[in-house]
Amino acid sequence: MRDHQSGFDLWERREQSVLRIVPYVSLALATALSLLSDHGSAGRVALQLGLSAATAGWIAWMATLHPQWPDRPRVPAGVYYPVLICLLGTLISLNPMYGFAIITGYVHAFYLRPRVRFVGVFVCAALAALAQMGGPGGVDGGSWPLYLLIFAVNALMSGGICLFAWRGDEETQQRKAIINELAEANARLESALEENAGLHAQLLAQAREAGVHDERQRMAGEIHDTIAQGLAGVVTQLQAAEQARARDADWKRHLDIAQQMARESLAEARRSVQALRPQPLEDSALPDALADVASRWTALHGVPAEVSTTGTVRIMHPEVEGTLLRTAQEALANVAKHAKASRVALTLSYMGDLITLDVRDDGAGFAPDQVAPTAAGGYGLTAMRRRVARVAGTLAIESEPGAGTAISASVPAVPVGDPA
Ligand SMILES: Nc1ncnc2c1ncn2[C@@H]1O[C@H](COP(=O)(O)OP(=O)(O)OP(=O)(O)O)[C@@H](O)[C@H]1O
Ligand SMILES: [Mg+2]
């Protein structure tokens, strides 16, 4: 594109420089020929030379030295051109050899407005015909028809040539404008592409960051529900063993439970790393796995936990079942840790498009809007909420101090094998 543009510019510059010298060359030639052919008085020669110099000066001042002046419509093109024609006409009337200089009249008709140009060209044709007839003296009553014929030939030829030249010039201008527009569009496209590439890189970086963030949260939830919960239980059992030993009671039982807990949470942590479903769901359906978890919890903490199921049991997507089981485990862990409850009820409801798990206890209760994660813990409810949200479910916590706690997780019923 730029090559075409510079090609155009080069040719235009060459054309401009040729056109710039045409007036002077033609005037010099005409002056030389007129001096050779004219054997008139010294005064007449001086007049011719003076007028030639004035014409050259007029062209130089108005067109060559101030090229932008005649370009302006009306004035001074409207001043420049008529004066030029008068000077050329006077020179032709002094000596017909100045007919050669009329070429400047044709070329500089360009400076006039498009419609007026033809008037300029026809006036030039009239002057050229006059020169070809040998000056005003050559046109008398009898030679008028010949003069008109020569004028017509001049007008047709020069008018035609000028018309084609102007059309060509207009086309060149249009082409240049199109090339400029295309070059601009190209530049805009290039910058848009660059901007796009920048945005793309930014989006990739953001997506990567979002991915890392999500994965970190998922891992935090997994660590909480497997290792942290297990370790908390182990610590509790070890403390219980120590106290039992001081009382001379059955401390060995607590050590055994601690050992079993450590093994189980280690196994769960390994399963989580391998992206396997929680162990209780490995061989059992969700209601059975829940019943198993609840009975083991009761055996450990001595608080009765009742599990009931409503609706038609269907096997759900592992993510859905895993989410509900982990919710139940954390809710029970919280009851053991914080509630001092006398009983717990777990209800699993299979409804049309939803499965809901409710865990209720009659313990101490708490103010849900006042709990926030701390360095010492407090991540269980947050992890529970995120886990439920990941399968497009919702978590509701109803509790107040002294009034027990109800946790309700509702998740979409996505049957096993459904890619959703
Ligand atoms: N069933 C409940 N009865 C009474 N208080 C509860 C119950 N469940 C949660 N809480 C209160 O909500 C807080 C936040 O619970 P969350 O499970 O988020 O953290 P945590 O159990 O303290 O620690 P973590 O689960 O990280 O080991 C608890 O500290 C407790 O005060
Ligand atoms: Mg907790």
Tab-separated table of C-alpha atoms and ligand atoms in Angstrom:
chain	number	residue	atom	x	y	z
A	1	MET	CA	0.000	0.000	0.000
A	2	ARG	CA	2.709	2.433	0.991
A	3	ASP	CA	4.720	1.434	-2.125
A	4	HIS	CA	1.795	2.371	-4.358
A	5	GLN	CA	1.432	5.599	-2.455
A	6	SER	CA	5.087	6.528	-2.815
A	7	GLY	CA	4.935	5.552	-6.541
A	8	PHE	CA	2.047	7.960	-7.015
A	9	ASP	CA	3.870	10.672	-5.104
A	10	LEU	CA	7.032	10.234	-7.155
A	11	TRP	CA	5.182	10.572	-10.455
A	12	GLU	CA	3.222	13.517	-9.197
A	13	ARG	CA	6.400	15.274	-8.090
A	14	ARG	CA	7.973	14.707	-11.525
A	15	GLU	CA	4.870	16.023	-13.267
A	16	GLN	CA	4.797	19.051	-11.014
A	17	SER	CA	8.431	19.916	-11.709
A	18	VAL	CA	7.906	19.617	-15.484
A	19	LEU	CA	4.773	21.765	-15.304
A	20	ARG	CA	6.642	24.338	-13.234
A	21	ILE	CA	9.216	24.988	-15.955
A	22	VAL	CA	6.848	24.743	-18.935
A	23	PRO	CA	5.739	28.443	-18.710
A	24	TYR	CA	9.301	29.760	-18.668
A	25	VAL	CA	10.604	27.434	-21.388
A	26	SER	CA	7.659	28.216	-23.669
A	27	LEU	CA	7.941	31.961	-22.995
A	28	ALA	CA	11.701	31.917	-23.606
A	29	LEU	CA	11.218	29.955	-26.819
A	30	ALA	CA	8.500	32.302	-27.995
A	31	THR	CA	10.603	35.361	-27.138
A	32	ALA	CA	13.605	33.923	-28.986
A	33	LEU	CA	11.505	33.109	-32.062
A	34	SER	CA	9.830	36.514	-31.987
A	35	LEU	CA	13.203	38.255	-31.843
A	36	LEU	CA	14.433	36.164	-34.742
A	37	SER	CA	11.357	36.809	-36.825
A	38	ASP	CA	10.670	40.408	-35.898
A	39	HIS	CA	12.760	43.092	-37.489
A	40	GLY	CA	10.782	45.929	-35.954
A	41	SER	CA	11.932	49.005	-34.101
A	42	ALA	CA	14.075	48.881	-30.957
A	43	GLY	CA	11.145	50.289	-28.985
A	44	ARG	CA	8.901	47.449	-30.127
A	45	VAL	CA	11.573	44.859	-29.247
A	46	ALA	CA	12.006	46.493	-25.846
A	47	LEU	CA	8.249	46.387	-25.346
A	48	GLN	CA	8.178	42.665	-26.218
A	49	LEU	CA	11.091	41.920	-23.913
A	50	GLY	CA	9.558	44.013	-21.145
A	51	LEU	CA	6.167	42.347	-21.506
A	52	SER	CA	7.820	38.885	-21.607
A	53	ALA	CA	9.688	39.698	-18.427
A	54	ALA	CA	6.485	41.010	-16.827
A	55	THR	CA	4.648	37.815	-17.829
A	56	ALA	CA	7.446	35.622	-16.455
A	57	GLY	CA	7.456	37.696	-13.270
A	58	TRP	CA	3.666	37.427	-12.918
A	59	ILE	CA	3.797	33.651	-13.344
A	60	ALA	CA	6.755	33.367	-10.980
A	61	TRP	CA	5.169	35.470	-8.220
A	62	MET	CA	1.651	34.153	-8.458
A	63	ALA	CA	2.158	30.498	-9.407
A	64	THR	CA	5.749	29.338	-8.871
A	65	LEU	CA	6.656	31.152	-5.653
A	66	HIS	CA	3.171	31.013	-4.100
A	67	PRO	CA	1.717	27.837	-5.499
A	68	GLN	CA	-1.147	27.846	-2.995
A	69	TRP	CA	-2.475	31.249	-4.133
A	70	PRO	CA	-4.015	30.418	-7.475
A	71	ASP	CA	-5.435	27.233	-5.979
A	72	ARG	CA	-7.885	29.281	-3.987
A	73	PRO	CA	-11.181	29.651	-5.832
A	74	ARG	CA	-12.141	33.024	-7.400
A	75	VAL	CA	-9.446	35.222	-5.910
A	76	PRO	CA	-6.633	35.277	-6.686
A	77	ALA	CA	-7.058	32.588	-9.394
A	78	GLY	CA	-9.744	34.888	-10.764
A	79	VAL	CA	-7.181	37.681	-10.776
A	80	TYR	CA	-4.129	35.690	-11.784
A	81	TYR	CA	-5.601	33.979	-14.815
A	82	PRO	CA	-7.223	36.948	-16.610
A	83	VAL	CA	-4.067	39.022	-16.128
A	84	LEU	CA	-1.987	36.151	-17.515
A	85	ILE	CA	-4.296	35.851	-20.544
A	86	CYS	CA	-4.144	39.622	-21.127
A	87	LEU	CA	-0.347	39.551	-21.040
A	88	LEU	CA	-0.168	36.556	-23.408
A	89	GLY	CA	-2.796	38.111	-25.686
A	90	THR	CA	-0.849	41.387	-25.839
A	91	LEU	CA	2.373	39.486	-26.629
A	92	ILE	CA	0.592	37.530	-29.408
A	93	SER	CA	-0.781	40.754	-30.828
A	94	LEU	CA	2.787	42.115	-30.877
A	95	ASN	CA	4.236	38.964	-32.400
A	96	PRO	CA	2.384	35.755	-33.359
A	97	MET	CA	5.407	33.670	-32.292
A	98	TYR	CA	4.115	34.186	-28.758
A	99	GLY	CA	1.470	31.650	-29.714
A	100	PHE	CA	3.951	29.082	-28.342
A	101	ALA	CA	3.610	30.621	-24.902
A	102	ILE	CA	-0.154	30.013	-24.850
A	103	ILE	CA	0.543	26.516	-23.494
A	104	THR	CA	0.843	28.171	-20.049
A	105	GLY	CA	-2.708	29.430	-20.487
A	106	TYR	CA	-3.937	25.863	-21.073
A	107	VAL	CA	-1.961	24.416	-18.161
A	108	HIS	CA	-2.854	27.132	-15.676
A	109	ALA	CA	-6.560	26.940	-16.524
A	110	PHE	CA	-6.327	24.188	-13.877
A	111	TYR	CA	-6.273	26.881	-11.245
A	112	LEU	CA	-9.776	27.992	-12.187
A	113	ARG	CA	-12.939	26.426	-10.853
A	114	PRO	CA	-13.973	23.383	-12.939
A	115	ARG	CA	-16.724	25.077	-14.947
A	116	VAL	CA	-14.747	28.260	-15.597
A	117	ARG	CA	-11.772	26.226	-16.824
A	118	PHE	CA	-13.351	25.648	-20.211
A	119	VAL	CA	-13.839	29.388	-20.699
A	120	GLY	CA	-10.090	29.761	-20.056
A	121	VAL	CA	-9.295	26.961	-22.514
A	122	PHE	CA	-11.513	28.461	-25.223
A	123	VAL	CA	-9.953	31.903	-24.758
A	124	CYS	CA	-6.530	30.249	-25.120
A	125	ALA	CA	-7.745	28.439	-28.247
A	126	ALA	CA	-8.915	31.784	-29.659
A	127	LEU	CA	-5.498	33.345	-28.962
A	128	ALA	CA	-3.685	30.317	-30.414
A	129	ALA	CA	-5.804	30.549	-33.573
A	130	LEU	CA	-5.007	34.240	-33.763
A	131	ALA	CA	-1.288	33.457	-33.526
A	132	GLN	CA	-1.616	30.757	-36.166
A	133	MET	CA	-3.272	33.302	-38.468
A	134	GLY	CA	-0.184	35.537	-38.060
A	135	GLY	CA	-1.567	37.841	-35.386
A	136	PRO	CA	-4.550	40.263	-35.417
A	137	GLY	CA	-3.364	41.667	-38.727
A	138	GLY	CA	-3.915	38.291	-40.409
A	139	VAL	CA	-7.630	38.246	-39.627
A	140	ASP	CA	-9.636	40.487	-41.882
A	141	GLY	CA	-13.124	40.390	-43.288
A	142	GLY	CA	-12.356	37.570	-45.720
A	143	SER	CA	-10.373	35.333	-43.437
A	144	TRP	CA	-12.899	35.165	-40.584
A	145	PRO	CA	-14.291	31.772	-41.594
A	146	LEU	CA	-10.755	30.345	-41.714
A	147	TYR	CA	-10.030	31.882	-38.353
A	148	LEU	CA	-13.180	30.322	-36.909
A	149	LEU	CA	-12.222	26.957	-38.375
A	150	ILE	CA	-8.711	27.114	-36.878
A	151	PHE	CA	-10.208	28.236	-33.580
A	152	ALA	CA	-12.629	25.287	-33.667
A	153	VAL	CA	-9.776	22.828	-34.317
A	154	ASN	CA	-7.718	24.363	-31.486
A	155	ALA	CA	-10.682	24.417	-29.135
A	156	LEU	CA	-11.603	20.799	-29.885
A	157	MET	CA	-8.068	19.499	-29.525
A	158	SER	CA	-7.025	21.481	-26.499
A	159	GLY	CA	-10.448	21.176	-24.870
A	160	GLY	CA	-10.346	17.391	-25.351
A	161	ILE	CA	-6.791	17.056	-24.066
A	162	CYS	CA	-7.557	19.254	-21.048
A	163	LEU	CA	-10.717	17.306	-20.328
A	164	PHE	CA	-8.832	14.002	-20.288
A	165	ALA	CA	-6.016	15.494	-18.248
A	166	TRP	CA	-8.429	16.850	-15.654
A	167	ARG	CA	-10.365	13.604	-15.476
A	168	GLY	CA	-7.072	11.738	-15.058
A	169	ASP	CA	-6.059	14.143	-12.330
A	170	GLU	CA	-9.372	13.715	-10.527
A	171	GLU	CA	-9.047	9.950	-10.707
A	172	THR	CA	-5.523	10.146	-9.364
A	173	GLN	CA	-6.740	12.278	-6.470
A	174	GLN	CA	-9.559	9.848	-5.772
A	175	ARG	CA	-7.186	6.906	-5.926
A	176	LYS	CA	-4.825	8.680	-3.570
A	177	ALA	CA	-7.677	9.372	-1.184
A	178	ILE	CA	-8.719	5.700	-1.315
A	179	ILE	CA	-5.146	4.574	-0.758
A	180	ASN	CA	-4.865	6.953	2.188
A	181	GLU	CA	-8.125	5.681	3.623
A	182	LEU	CA	-6.991	2.081	3.188
A	183	ALA	CA	-3.651	2.862	4.793
A	184	GLU	CA	-5.451	4.492	7.717
A	185	ALA	CA	-7.853	1.553	8.011
A	186	ASN	CA	-4.862	-0.766	7.918
A	187	ALA	CA	-3.137	1.188	10.656
A	188	ARG	CA	-6.324	1.155	12.729
A	189	LEU	CA	-6.644	-2.595	12.172
A	190	GLU	CA	-3.035	-3.141	13.191
A	191	SER	CA	-3.465	-1.158	16.378
A	192	ALA	CA	-6.767	-2.949	17.084
A	193	LEU	CA	-4.996	-6.278	16.606
A	194	GLU	CA	-2.234	-5.186	18.962
A	195	GLU	CA	-4.803	-4.040	21.497
A	196	ASN	CA	-6.628	-7.344	21.067
A	197	ALA	CA	-3.449	-9.285	21.670
A	198	GLY	CA	-2.897	-7.236	24.842
A	199	LEU	CA	-6.454	-7.896	26.003
A	200	HIS	CA	-6.102	-11.556	25.175
A	201	ALA	CA	-2.949	-11.802	27.279
A	202	GLN	CA	-4.695	-9.914	30.083
A	203	LEU	CA	-7.695	-12.248	29.895
A	204	LEU	CA	-5.430	-15.277	29.959
A	205	ALA	CA	-3.610	-13.905	32.993
A	206	GLN	CA	-6.921	-13.177	34.730
A	207	ALA	CA	-8.301	-16.611	33.847
A	208	ARG	CA	-5.127	-18.204	35.177
A	209	GLU	CA	-5.359	-16.179	38.380
A	210	ALA	CA	-9.044	-17.059	38.753
A	211	GLY	CA	-8.196	-20.724	38.163
A	212	VAL	CA	-5.434	-20.630	40.757
A	213	HIS	CA	-7.766	-18.891	43.212
A	214	ASP	CA	-10.546	-21.462	42.679
A	215	GLU	CA	-8.168	-24.341	43.016
A	216	ARG	CA	-6.684	-22.860	46.198
A	217	GLN	CA	-10.164	-22.593	47.700
A	218	ARG	CA	-11.017	-26.128	46.657
A	219	MET	CA	-7.797	-27.435	48.182
A	220	ALA	CA	-8.458	-25.450	51.373
A	221	GLY	CA	-11.881	-27.117	51.629
A	222	GLU	CA	-10.401	-30.571	51.005
A	223	ILE	CA	-7.658	-30.052	53.607
A	224	HIS	CA	-10.218	-28.829	56.132
A	225	ASP	CA	-12.599	-31.729	55.583
A	226	THR	CA	-9.925	-34.441	55.612
A	227	ILE	CA	-6.682	-33.586	57.427
A	228	ALA	CA	-7.767	-30.659	59.659
A	229	GLN	CA	-10.968	-32.325	60.846
A	230	GLY	CA	-9.094	-35.584	61.460
A	231	LEU	CA	-6.253	-33.910	63.336
A	232	ALA	CA	-8.718	-31.959	65.477
A	233	GLY	CA	-10.386	-35.257	66.406
A	234	VAL	CA	-7.030	-36.903	67.128
A	235	VAL	CA	-5.986	-34.027	69.387
A	236	THR	CA	-9.304	-34.237	71.254
A	237	GLN	CA	-8.886	-37.978	71.747
A	238	LEU	CA	-5.281	-37.610	72.911
A	239	GLN	CA	-6.371	-34.969	75.438
A	240	ALA	CA	-9.163	-37.303	76.588
A	241	ALA	CA	-6.639	-40.154	76.921
A	242	GLU	CA	-4.385	-37.990	79.061
A	243	GLN	CA	-7.260	-36.976	81.334
A	244	ALA	CA	-8.490	-40.579	81.572
A	245	ARG	CA	-5.019	-41.734	82.495
A	246	ALA	CA	-4.880	-39.157	85.296
A	247	ARG	CA	-8.213	-40.522	86.556
A	248	ASP	CA	-6.962	-44.063	86.054
A	249	ALA	CA	-9.827	-44.678	83.626
A	250	ASP	CA	-9.879	-46.434	80.245
A	251	TRP	CA	-7.350	-44.248	78.450
A	252	LYS	CA	-6.400	-46.931	75.963
A	253	ARG	CA	-9.809	-46.670	74.252
A	254	HIS	CA	-9.108	-42.993	73.407
A	255	LEU	CA	-5.694	-43.855	72.019
A	256	ASP	CA	-7.274	-46.512	69.791
A	257	ILE	CA	-9.875	-44.043	68.530
A	258	ALA	CA	-7.157	-41.423	67.896
A	259	GLN	CA	-5.169	-43.964	65.934
A	260	GLN	CA	-8.208	-44.997	63.916
A	261	MET	CA	-9.075	-41.337	63.245
A	262	ALA	CA	-5.538	-40.577	62.093
A	263	ARG	CA	-5.653	-43.569	59.726
A	264	GLU	CA	-9.031	-42.631	58.360
A	265	SER	CA	-8.183	-39.015	57.763
A	266	LEU	CA	-4.895	-40.043	56.132
A	267	ALA	CA	-6.855	-42.360	53.839
A	268	GLU	CA	-9.377	-39.597	53.087
A	269	ALA	CA	-6.586	-37.121	52.346
A	270	ARG	CA	-5.062	-39.637	49.895
A	271	ARG	CA	-8.441	-40.206	48.265
A	272	SER	CA	-8.908	-36.458	47.934
A	273	VAL	CA	-5.497	-36.104	46.251
A	274	GLN	CA	-6.532	-38.829	43.815
A	275	ALA	CA	-9.877	-37.074	43.268
A	276	LEU	CA	-11.770	-40.136	44.495
A	277	ARG	CA	-15.138	-39.961	46.232
A	278	PRO	CA	-15.165	-40.058	50.072
A	279	GLN	CA	-14.609	-43.559	51.514
A	280	PRO	CA	-18.126	-43.940	53.030
A	281	LEU	CA	-19.614	-43.511	49.534
A	282	GLU	CA	-17.270	-46.022	47.943
A	283	ASP	CA	-19.545	-49.025	48.547
A	284	SER	CA	-22.791	-47.488	49.845
A	285	ALA	CA	-25.595	-45.289	48.595
A	286	LEU	CA	-25.789	-41.812	50.117
A	287	PRO	CA	-28.525	-42.629	52.749
A	288	ASP	CA	-26.549	-45.665	53.933
A	289	ALA	CA	-23.265	-43.744	53.983
A	290	LEU	CA	-24.973	-41.002	56.029
A	291	ALA	CA	-26.405	-43.566	58.446
A	292	ASP	CA	-22.939	-45.092	58.840
A	293	VAL	CA	-21.278	-41.720	59.463
A	294	ALA	CA	-24.011	-40.775	61.963
A	295	SER	CA	-23.795	-44.065	63.927
A	296	ARG	CA	-20.006	-43.820	64.166
A	297	TRP	CA	-20.350	-40.229	65.308
A	298	THR	CA	-22.883	-41.270	67.953
A	299	ALA	CA	-20.580	-44.060	69.111
A	300	LEU	CA	-17.782	-41.544	69.465
A	301	HIS	CA	-19.601	-38.681	71.115
A	302	GLY	CA	-22.458	-40.439	72.857
A	303	VAL	CA	-25.073	-38.157	71.330
A	304	PRO	CA	-27.902	-39.836	69.420
A	305	ALA	CA	-28.040	-38.913	65.708
A	306	GLU	CA	-31.124	-39.934	63.797
A	307	VAL	CA	-31.035	-40.270	60.017
A	308	SER	CA	-34.219	-40.246	57.930
A	309	THR	CA	-34.778	-40.221	54.197
A	310	THR	CA	-37.826	-38.932	52.318
A	311	GLY	CA	-38.699	-39.246	48.627
A	312	THR	CA	-37.438	-41.825	46.177
A	313	VAL	CA	-33.747	-42.543	46.590
A	314	ARG	CA	-31.809	-42.157	43.343
A	315	ILE	CA	-28.099	-42.497	42.789
A	316	MET	CA	-26.689	-39.064	42.120
A	317	HIS	CA	-23.580	-37.687	40.508
A	318	PRO	CA	-20.517	-38.383	42.745
A	319	GLU	CA	-19.881	-34.632	43.162
A	320	VAL	CA	-23.439	-34.111	44.428
A	321	GLU	CA	-23.337	-37.043	46.831
A	322	GLY	CA	-19.805	-36.143	47.993
A	323	THR	CA	-20.919	-32.571	48.703
A	324	LEU	CA	-23.862	-33.691	50.843
A	325	LEU	CA	-21.778	-36.232	52.757
A	326	ARG	CA	-19.032	-33.677	53.523
A	327	THR	CA	-21.703	-31.176	54.620
A	328	ALA	CA	-23.136	-33.741	57.026
A	329	GLN	CA	-19.664	-34.622	58.374
A	330	GLU	CA	-18.754	-30.967	59.034
A	331	ALA	CA	-22.177	-30.235	60.549
A	332	LEU	CA	-21.765	-33.230	62.918
A	333	ALA	CA	-18.172	-32.197	63.710
A	334	ASN	CA	-19.485	-28.741	64.641
A	335	VAL	CA	-22.226	-30.179	66.820
A	336	ALA	CA	-19.612	-32.250	68.656
A	337	LYS	CA	-17.256	-29.322	68.950
A	338	HIS	CA	-19.567	-26.423	69.766
A	339	ALA	CA	-23.209	-27.409	70.426
A	340	LYS	CA	-23.299	-29.590	73.574
A	341	ALA	CA	-26.459	-31.001	72.040
A	342	SER	CA	-28.529	-33.872	73.419
A	343	ARG	CA	-29.701	-35.081	70.036
A	344	VAL	CA	-29.164	-34.531	66.326
A	345	ALA	CA	-31.435	-35.249	63.365
A	346	LEU	CA	-30.272	-35.641	59.781
A	347	THR	CA	-32.916	-35.600	57.040
A	348	LEU	CA	-32.163	-36.385	53.425
A	349	SER	CA	-35.016	-35.391	51.085
A	350	TYR	CA	-35.180	-36.470	47.472
A	351	MET	CA	-37.479	-33.992	45.706
A	352	GLY	CA	-38.060	-33.487	41.984
A	353	ASP	CA	-35.049	-31.466	40.929
A	354	LEU	CA	-33.484	-30.990	44.332
A	355	ILE	CA	-31.931	-33.003	47.108
A	356	THR	CA	-31.878	-31.388	50.509
A	357	LEU	CA	-29.902	-32.338	53.577
A	358	ASP	CA	-30.996	-30.883	56.921
A	359	VAL	CA	-28.914	-31.273	60.051
A	360	ARG	CA	-30.599	-30.062	63.243
A	361	ASP	CA	-29.331	-30.099	66.780
A	362	ASP	CA	-30.822	-28.887	70.045
A	363	GLY	CA	-27.550	-27.465	71.294
A	364	ALA	CA	-26.147	-24.068	72.211
A	365	GLY	CA	-26.780	-22.403	68.876
A	366	PHE	CA	-24.872	-19.340	67.709
A	367	ALA	CA	-25.263	-16.134	65.713
A	368	PRO	CA	-24.386	-17.173	62.130
A	369	ASP	CA	-23.790	-13.607	60.912
A	370	GLN	CA	-21.152	-13.055	63.574
A	371	VAL	CA	-18.809	-15.908	62.751
A	372	ALA	CA	-15.743	-15.334	60.581
A	373	PRO	CA	-12.731	-17.521	59.819
A	374	THR	CA	-9.756	-16.954	62.152
A	375	ALA	CA	-6.218	-18.312	62.240
A	376	ALA	CA	-7.345	-20.901	64.775
A	377	GLY	CA	-10.115	-22.272	62.549
A	378	GLY	CA	-13.615	-21.240	61.686
A	379	TYR	CA	-13.211	-22.365	58.090
A	380	GLY	CA	-15.725	-25.226	58.248
A	381	LEU	CA	-18.883	-23.254	57.409
A	382	THR	CA	-17.093	-21.254	54.691
A	383	ALA	CA	-15.771	-24.442	53.080
A	384	MET	CA	-19.237	-25.986	53.357
A	385	ARG	CA	-20.842	-22.992	51.622
A	386	ARG	CA	-18.267	-23.013	48.797
A	387	ARG	CA	-18.555	-26.741	48.289
A	388	VAL	CA	-22.349	-26.468	47.977
A	389	ALA	CA	-22.055	-23.448	45.640
A	390	ARG	CA	-19.659	-25.411	43.365
A	391	VAL	CA	-22.471	-27.825	42.506
A	392	ALA	CA	-24.906	-24.894	42.052
A	393	GLY	CA	-26.594	-25.488	45.379
A	394	THR	CA	-27.466	-23.216	48.310
A	395	LEU	CA	-26.728	-23.409	52.011
A	396	ALA	CA	-28.974	-21.993	54.725
A	397	ILE	CA	-27.904	-21.744	58.368
A	398	GLU	CA	-30.565	-21.079	60.973
A	399	SER	CA	-29.385	-20.639	64.497
A	400	GLU	CA	-29.455	-18.374	67.486
A	401	PRO	CA	-27.803	-18.677	70.833
A	402	GLY	CA	-29.684	-21.130	73.040
A	403	ALA	CA	-32.046	-22.294	70.287
A	404	GLY	CA	-30.092	-25.027	68.507
A	405	THR	CA	-28.870	-25.008	64.941
A	406	ALA	CA	-30.355	-26.072	61.611
A	407	ILE	CA	-28.190	-26.386	58.565
A	408	SER	CA	-29.851	-26.990	55.250
A	409	ALA	CA	-28.017	-27.730	52.005
A	410	SER	CA	-30.033	-27.872	48.771
A	411	VAL	CA	-28.324	-29.144	45.659
A	412	PRO	CA	-29.614	-29.895	42.151
A	413	ALA	CA	-30.527	-33.552	41.650
A	414	VAL	CA	-28.052	-34.532	38.958
A	415	PRO	CA	-28.383	-38.276	38.290
A	416	VAL	CA	-25.221	-40.302	37.916
A	417	GLY	CA	-23.801	-40.295	34.382
A	418	ASP	CA	-25.211	-36.848	33.617
A	419	PRO	CA	-22.251	-34.711	32.458
A	420	ALA	CA	-23.887	-31.591	33.985
B	1	LIG	N1	-23.918	-26.657	65.532
B	1	LIG	C1	-23.357	-25.577	66.070
B	1	LIG	N2	-23.717	-25.215	67.350
B	1	LIG	C2	-23.146	-24.127	67.881
B	1	LIG	N3	-22.239	-23.322	67.295
B	1	LIG	C3	-21.858	-23.650	66.055
B	1	LIG	C4	-22.389	-24.767	65.379
B	1	LIG	N4	-21.840	-24.837	64.161
B	1	LIG	C5	-20.987	-23.779	64.060
B	1	LIG	N5	-21.008	-23.077	65.203
B	1	LIG	C6	-20.278	-21.818	65.458
B	1	LIG	O1	-19.838	-21.319	64.221
B	1	LIG	C7	-18.427	-21.137	64.220
B	1	LIG	C8	-17.884	-21.413	62.868
B	1	LIG	O2	-17.954	-22.776	62.534
B	1	LIG	P1	-16.896	-23.362	61.557
B	1	LIG	O3	-17.232	-24.788	61.308
B	1	LIG	O4	-16.855	-22.461	60.425
B	1	LIG	O5	-15.541	-23.220	62.340
B	1	LIG	P2	-14.951	-24.120	63.511
B	1	LIG	O6	-15.775	-25.350	63.657
B	1	LIG	O7	-14.846	-23.224	64.711
B	1	LIG	O8	-13.502	-24.443	62.997
B	1	LIG	P3	-13.134	-25.445	61.821
B	1	LIG	O9	-14.413	-26.000	61.279
B	1	LIG	O10	-12.407	-24.593	60.828
B	1	LIG	O11	-12.286	-26.474	62.439
B	1	LIG	C9	-17.919	-22.046	65.282
B	1	LIG	O12	-16.720	-21.567	65.846
B	1	LIG	C10	-19.049	-22.034	66.286
B	1	LIG	O13	-18.923	-20.922	67.143
B	2	MG	MG	-16.242	-26.616	62.005
